[in-house]
Amino acid sequence: MSLTDKFISNLRAYEKKDLPRVAELFAEDMFLRDWKISVKGKPQVLNETKKNFEAGGAISIEVLRTYEDGNTVIAELHNIVQDSEDIYVTDIATFNDDGLITTIRAYIGRED
């Protein structure tokens, strides 16, 4: 399985709010940063993920484009939250030698 496939698997687990599956894909030294938060450590990242799951309704993630090089995957995404909020995001994810996600840096964008 390619790293891109693993990252998309993470996105599908996120859509389903499947915290145990998301946890399986994260390294212990996981780092997550977006336009609102910055957290380090798998327990802290999973805690933030759980908060997102509890706070929001349904989420749909459309993968628009991906790029993979070495241990890095870049994905341009169109997220729809609660059938009303459109968010365009670019995620830059890195993986360790075990194929686990070590970082996700998310940047908010726009449709055009």
Backbone as JSON, one array per atom type, in Angstrom:
{
  "sequence": "MSLTDKFISNLRAYEKKDLPRVAELFAEDMFLRDWKISVKGKPQVLNETKKNFEAGGAISIEVLRTYEDGNTVIAELHNIVQDSEDIYVTDIATFNDDGLITTIRAYIGRED",
  "N": [[0.85, -1.18, 0.0], [0.61, 2.16, -0.89], [1.96, 5.26, 0.46], [0.24, 7.35, -0.05], [-2.19, 5.97, -0.33], [-2.41, 5.05, 2.31], [-2.69, 7.5, 3.64], [-5.11, 8.4, 2.56], [-6.72, 6.4, 3.57], [-6.67, 7.16, 6.24], [-8.12, 9.55, 6.03], [-10.64, 8.53, 5.29], [-11.31, 7.07, 7.57], [-11.47, 9.19, 9.32], [-13.68, 10.57, 8.26], [-15.67, 8.77, 8.97], [-15.59, 9.03, 11.62], [-14.06, 7.29, 13.12], [-12.31, 6.72, 15.61], [-10.58, 4.7, 16.81], [-9.48, 3.51, 14.48], [-8.23, 5.71, 13.25], [-6.32, 6.18, 15.22], [-4.68, 3.92, 14.91], [-3.19, 4.58, 12.71], [-1.48, 6.61, 13.39], [1.71, 7.72, 14.52], [3.53, 7.46, 17.64], [4.86, 9.84, 18.24], [3.36, 11.76, 17.0], [2.48, 14.81, 15.32], [0.35, 17.54, 14.98], [-0.84, 20.26, 13.17], [-2.89, 22.98, 12.42], [-4.85, 25.7, 11.16], [-5.97, 26.46, 13.52], [-5.06, 24.98, 15.75], [-2.21, 23.48, 17.43], [-0.64, 20.63, 18.21], [1.25, 18.13, 19.93], [2.24, 14.75, 20.16], [0.78, 11.59, 20.34], [-1.46, 10.96, 22.14], [-2.43, 13.56, 22.69], [-3.03, 14.54, 20.13], [-5.01, 12.72, 19.37], [-6.9, 13.36, 21.3], [-7.65, 15.95, 20.49], [-8.71, 15.27, 18.01], [-10.86, 13.69, 18.79], [-12.39, 15.67, 20.08], [-13.09, 17.21, 17.84], [-14.68, 15.35, 16.49], [-16.81, 15.1, 18.28], [-17.83, 17.7, 18.37], [-18.64, 18.41, 15.81], [-20.93, 17.78, 13.09], [-21.81, 15.58, 10.47], [-19.15, 14.8, 8.21], [-17.69, 15.2, 5.06], [-15.16, 14.23, 2.88], [-13.54, 15.14, 0.08], [-11.08, 14.09, -2.05], [-9.09, 16.01, -3.94], [-6.6, 16.32, -5.29], [-3.46, 14.63, -5.19], [-0.05, 14.27, -4.12], [2.95, 12.52, -3.95], [6.09, 12.1, -2.46], [9.0, 10.63, -1.52], [8.86, 10.32, 1.92], [6.58, 11.81, 2.19], [3.28, 13.02, 1.78], [1.16, 15.05, -0.04], [-1.98, 16.48, -0.01], [-4.72, 17.85, -1.61], [-7.76, 18.95, -0.52], [-11.35, 18.89, -0.37], [-13.52, 19.69, 1.98], [-16.63, 19.05, 3.44], [-18.58, 20.13, 5.97], [-21.11, 19.22, 8.11], [-22.99, 19.41, 6.04], [-23.03, 22.07, 5.23], [-20.82, 23.77, 5.51], [-18.22, 24.61, 3.53], [-14.9, 23.76, 3.12], [-11.74, 24.27, 1.91], [-8.74, 22.6, 1.91], [-5.25, 22.05, 2.26], [-3.34, 19.36, 3.02], [-0.29, 18.4, 4.41], [1.42, 15.61, 4.91], [3.64, 13.55, 6.77], [5.46, 10.5, 7.02], [6.71, 7.8, 9.05], [9.34, 5.26, 9.06], [7.9, 2.97, 9.54], [5.56, 3.35, 8.27], [3.67, 4.9, 9.51], [1.77, 7.81, 10.3], [3.45, 10.75, 11.04], [3.39, 13.51, 11.04], [0.93, 16.0, 10.41], [0.28, 18.77, 8.66], [-1.94, 21.23, 8.16], [-3.39, 23.42, 5.86], [-5.52, 26.05, 5.3], [-7.45, 26.86, 2.46], [-8.83, 28.08, -0.61], [-11.56, 27.82, -2.91], [-10.86, 28.48, -5.56]],
  "CA": [[0.0, 0.0, 0.0], [1.4, 3.39, -0.96], [1.7, 6.23, 1.53], [-0.97, 8.07, -0.44], [-3.32, 5.1, 0.05], [-2.52, 5.08, 3.77], [-3.24, 8.78, 4.04], [-6.53, 8.41, 2.2], [-7.36, 5.54, 4.56], [-6.85, 8.01, 7.42], [-9.23, 10.47, 5.74], [-11.9, 7.78, 5.31], [-11.58, 6.79, 8.98], [-11.89, 10.48, 9.89], [-15.07, 10.81, 7.82], [-16.54, 7.86, 9.73], [-15.35, 9.31, 13.04], [-13.55, 6.02, 13.65], [-11.12, 7.09, 16.37], [-9.61, 3.61, 16.91], [-8.77, 3.34, 13.2], [-7.34, 6.86, 13.12], [-5.21, 5.95, 16.16], [-3.79, 2.9, 14.35], [-2.39, 5.16, 11.64], [-0.63, 7.67, 13.94], [2.9, 7.38, 15.3], [3.49, 7.97, 19.01], [5.35, 11.22, 18.28], [2.52, 12.49, 16.05], [2.35, 16.26, 15.45], [-0.75, 18.06, 14.16], [-0.99, 21.71, 13.2], [-3.73, 23.59, 11.4], [-5.03, 27.14, 11.35], [-6.53, 26.71, 14.85], [-4.39, 24.26, 16.83], [-0.91, 22.85, 17.25], [-0.48, 19.66, 19.3], [2.28, 17.1, 19.73], [2.05, 13.53, 20.93], [-0.4, 10.85, 19.89], [-2.64, 11.15, 23.0], [-2.95, 14.92, 22.54], [-3.63, 14.63, 18.8], [-6.27, 11.95, 19.41], [-7.85, 14.13, 22.1], [-8.17, 17.01, 19.61], [-9.53, 14.61, 16.99], [-12.1, 13.32, 19.47], [-13.16, 16.91, 20.25], [-13.67, 17.53, 16.53], [-15.75, 14.39, 16.21], [-17.94, 15.4, 19.15], [-18.35, 19.05, 18.11], [-19.2, 18.58, 14.47], [-21.83, 16.78, 12.53], [-21.23, 14.76, 9.4], [-18.09, 15.39, 7.4], [-17.38, 14.53, 3.8], [-13.85, 14.68, 2.41], [-13.26, 14.83, -1.32], [-9.67, 14.25, -2.38], [-9.01, 16.65, -5.25], [-5.31, 16.0, -5.87], [-2.43, 14.15, -4.26], [1.32, 14.22, -4.59], [3.77, 11.76, -3.01], [7.52, 12.11, -2.71], [9.7, 10.13, -0.33], [7.97, 9.99, 3.04], [5.62, 12.9, 2.29], [2.09, 13.06, 0.92], [0.43, 16.32, -0.04], [-3.33, 16.23, -0.51], [-5.65, 18.97, -1.68], [-9.04, 18.37, -0.09], [-12.57, 19.7, -0.23], [-14.25, 19.14, 3.13], [-17.95, 19.61, 3.7], [-18.91, 19.85, 7.36], [-22.53, 19.38, 8.44], [-23.71, 19.75, 4.81], [-23.19, 23.5, 5.02], [-19.55, 24.5, 5.54], [-17.21, 24.17, 2.56], [-13.54, 24.14, 3.49], [-10.68, 23.74, 1.06], [-7.58, 22.4, 2.77], [-4.11, 21.28, 1.78], [-2.65, 18.64, 4.09], [1.04, 17.86, 4.16], [1.61, 14.54, 5.89], [4.87, 12.78, 6.69], [5.36, 9.14, 7.55], [7.97, 7.21, 9.51], [9.74, 4.05, 8.34], [6.88, 1.94, 9.77], [4.37, 3.7, 7.51], [2.72, 5.6, 10.37], [1.77, 9.26, 10.12], [4.16, 11.45, 12.1], [2.94, 14.91, 11.06], [-0.04, 16.55, 9.46], [0.19, 20.23, 8.68], [-3.1, 21.56, 7.33], [-3.46, 24.83, 5.47], [-6.82, 26.36, 4.73], [-7.34, 27.51, 1.17], [-10.08, 28.53, -1.19], [-12.01, 27.01, -4.04], [-10.2, 28.78, -6.82]],
  "C": [[0.9, 1.24, 0.0], [1.09, 4.29, 0.23], [0.46, 7.05, 1.22], [-2.2, 7.27, -0.05], [-3.51, 5.08, 1.56], [-3.12, 6.4, 4.25], [-4.72, 8.87, 3.72], [-7.32, 7.5, 3.14], [-7.62, 6.31, 5.85], [-8.03, 8.96, 7.21], [-10.58, 9.75, 5.81], [-12.28, 7.42, 6.74], [-12.06, 8.06, 9.68], [-13.33, 10.79, 9.52], [-16.06, 9.99, 8.65], [-16.47, 8.1, 11.23], [-14.92, 8.05, 13.79], [-12.22, 6.28, 14.36], [-10.13, 5.93, 16.53], [-8.82, 3.38, 15.62], [-7.81, 4.49, 12.96], [-6.1, 6.64, 14.0], [-4.2, 4.94, 15.62], [-2.81, 3.48, 13.33], [-1.4, 6.22, 12.11], [0.55, 7.09, 14.71], [2.78, 7.99, 16.69], [3.93, 9.43, 19.1], [4.59, 12.12, 17.29], [2.46, 13.98, 16.38], [1.27, 16.72, 14.48], [-0.8, 19.57, 14.32], [-1.93, 22.11, 12.07], [-3.88, 25.06, 11.73], [-5.61, 27.48, 12.72], [-5.7, 26.12, 15.99], [-2.99, 23.82, 16.43], [-0.69, 21.94, 18.44], [0.55, 18.61, 18.92], [2.03, 15.95, 20.68], [0.73, 12.88, 20.54], [-1.6, 11.05, 20.81], [-3.27, 12.54, 22.82], [-3.64, 15.1, 21.18], [-4.97, 13.89, 18.77], [-7.32, 12.67, 20.24], [-8.47, 15.25, 21.27], [-9.09, 16.42, 18.53], [-10.88, 14.23, 17.58], [-12.99, 14.54, 19.68], [-13.83, 17.32, 18.94], [-14.83, 16.62, 16.19], [-17.0, 14.74, 17.02], [-18.6, 16.73, 18.82], [-19.08, 19.17, 16.79], [-20.16, 17.48, 14.1], [-21.08, 15.96, 11.49], [-20.15, 15.53, 8.66], [-17.87, 14.52, 6.17], [-16.07, 15.1, 3.29], [-13.65, 14.19, 0.98], [-11.78, 15.1, -1.57], [-9.58, 14.79, -3.8], [-7.73, 16.28, -5.99], [-4.38, 15.46, -4.78], [-1.07, 14.18, -4.95], [2.12, 13.48, -3.52], [5.23, 11.83, -3.43], [8.23, 11.68, -1.43], [8.72, 9.73, 0.74], [6.86, 11.02, 3.23], [4.48, 12.74, 1.29], [1.46, 14.44, 1.08], [-0.93, 16.04, -0.67], [-4.14, 17.52, -0.47], [-7.04, 18.4, -1.49], [-10.16, 19.4, -0.13], [-13.39, 19.02, 0.85], [-15.6, 19.84, 3.23], [-18.35, 19.15, 5.09], [-20.38, 20.18, 7.58], [-23.35, 19.86, 7.24], [-23.82, 21.25, 4.54], [-21.87, 24.27, 4.93], [-18.56, 23.87, 4.57], [-15.85, 24.67, 2.99], [-12.58, 23.47, 2.51], [-9.4, 23.75, 1.87], [-6.49, 21.68, 1.98], [-3.43, 20.68, 3.0], [-1.29, 18.19, 3.58], [1.31, 16.87, 5.28], [2.97, 13.87, 5.67], [4.69, 11.48, 7.44], [6.72, 8.69, 8.03], [8.26, 5.93, 8.72], [8.75, 2.89, 8.52], [5.58, 2.25, 9.02], [3.29, 4.38, 8.34], [2.86, 7.1, 10.16], [2.46, 9.91, 11.32], [3.78, 12.92, 12.17], [1.83, 15.12, 10.05], [-0.04, 18.05, 9.7], [-0.89, 20.6, 7.67], [-3.18, 23.06, 7.11], [-4.8, 25.07, 4.79], [-6.61, 27.14, 3.43], [-8.68, 28.03, 0.69], [-10.36, 27.74, -2.45], [-11.22, 27.26, -5.3], [-8.7, 28.68, -6.68]]
}
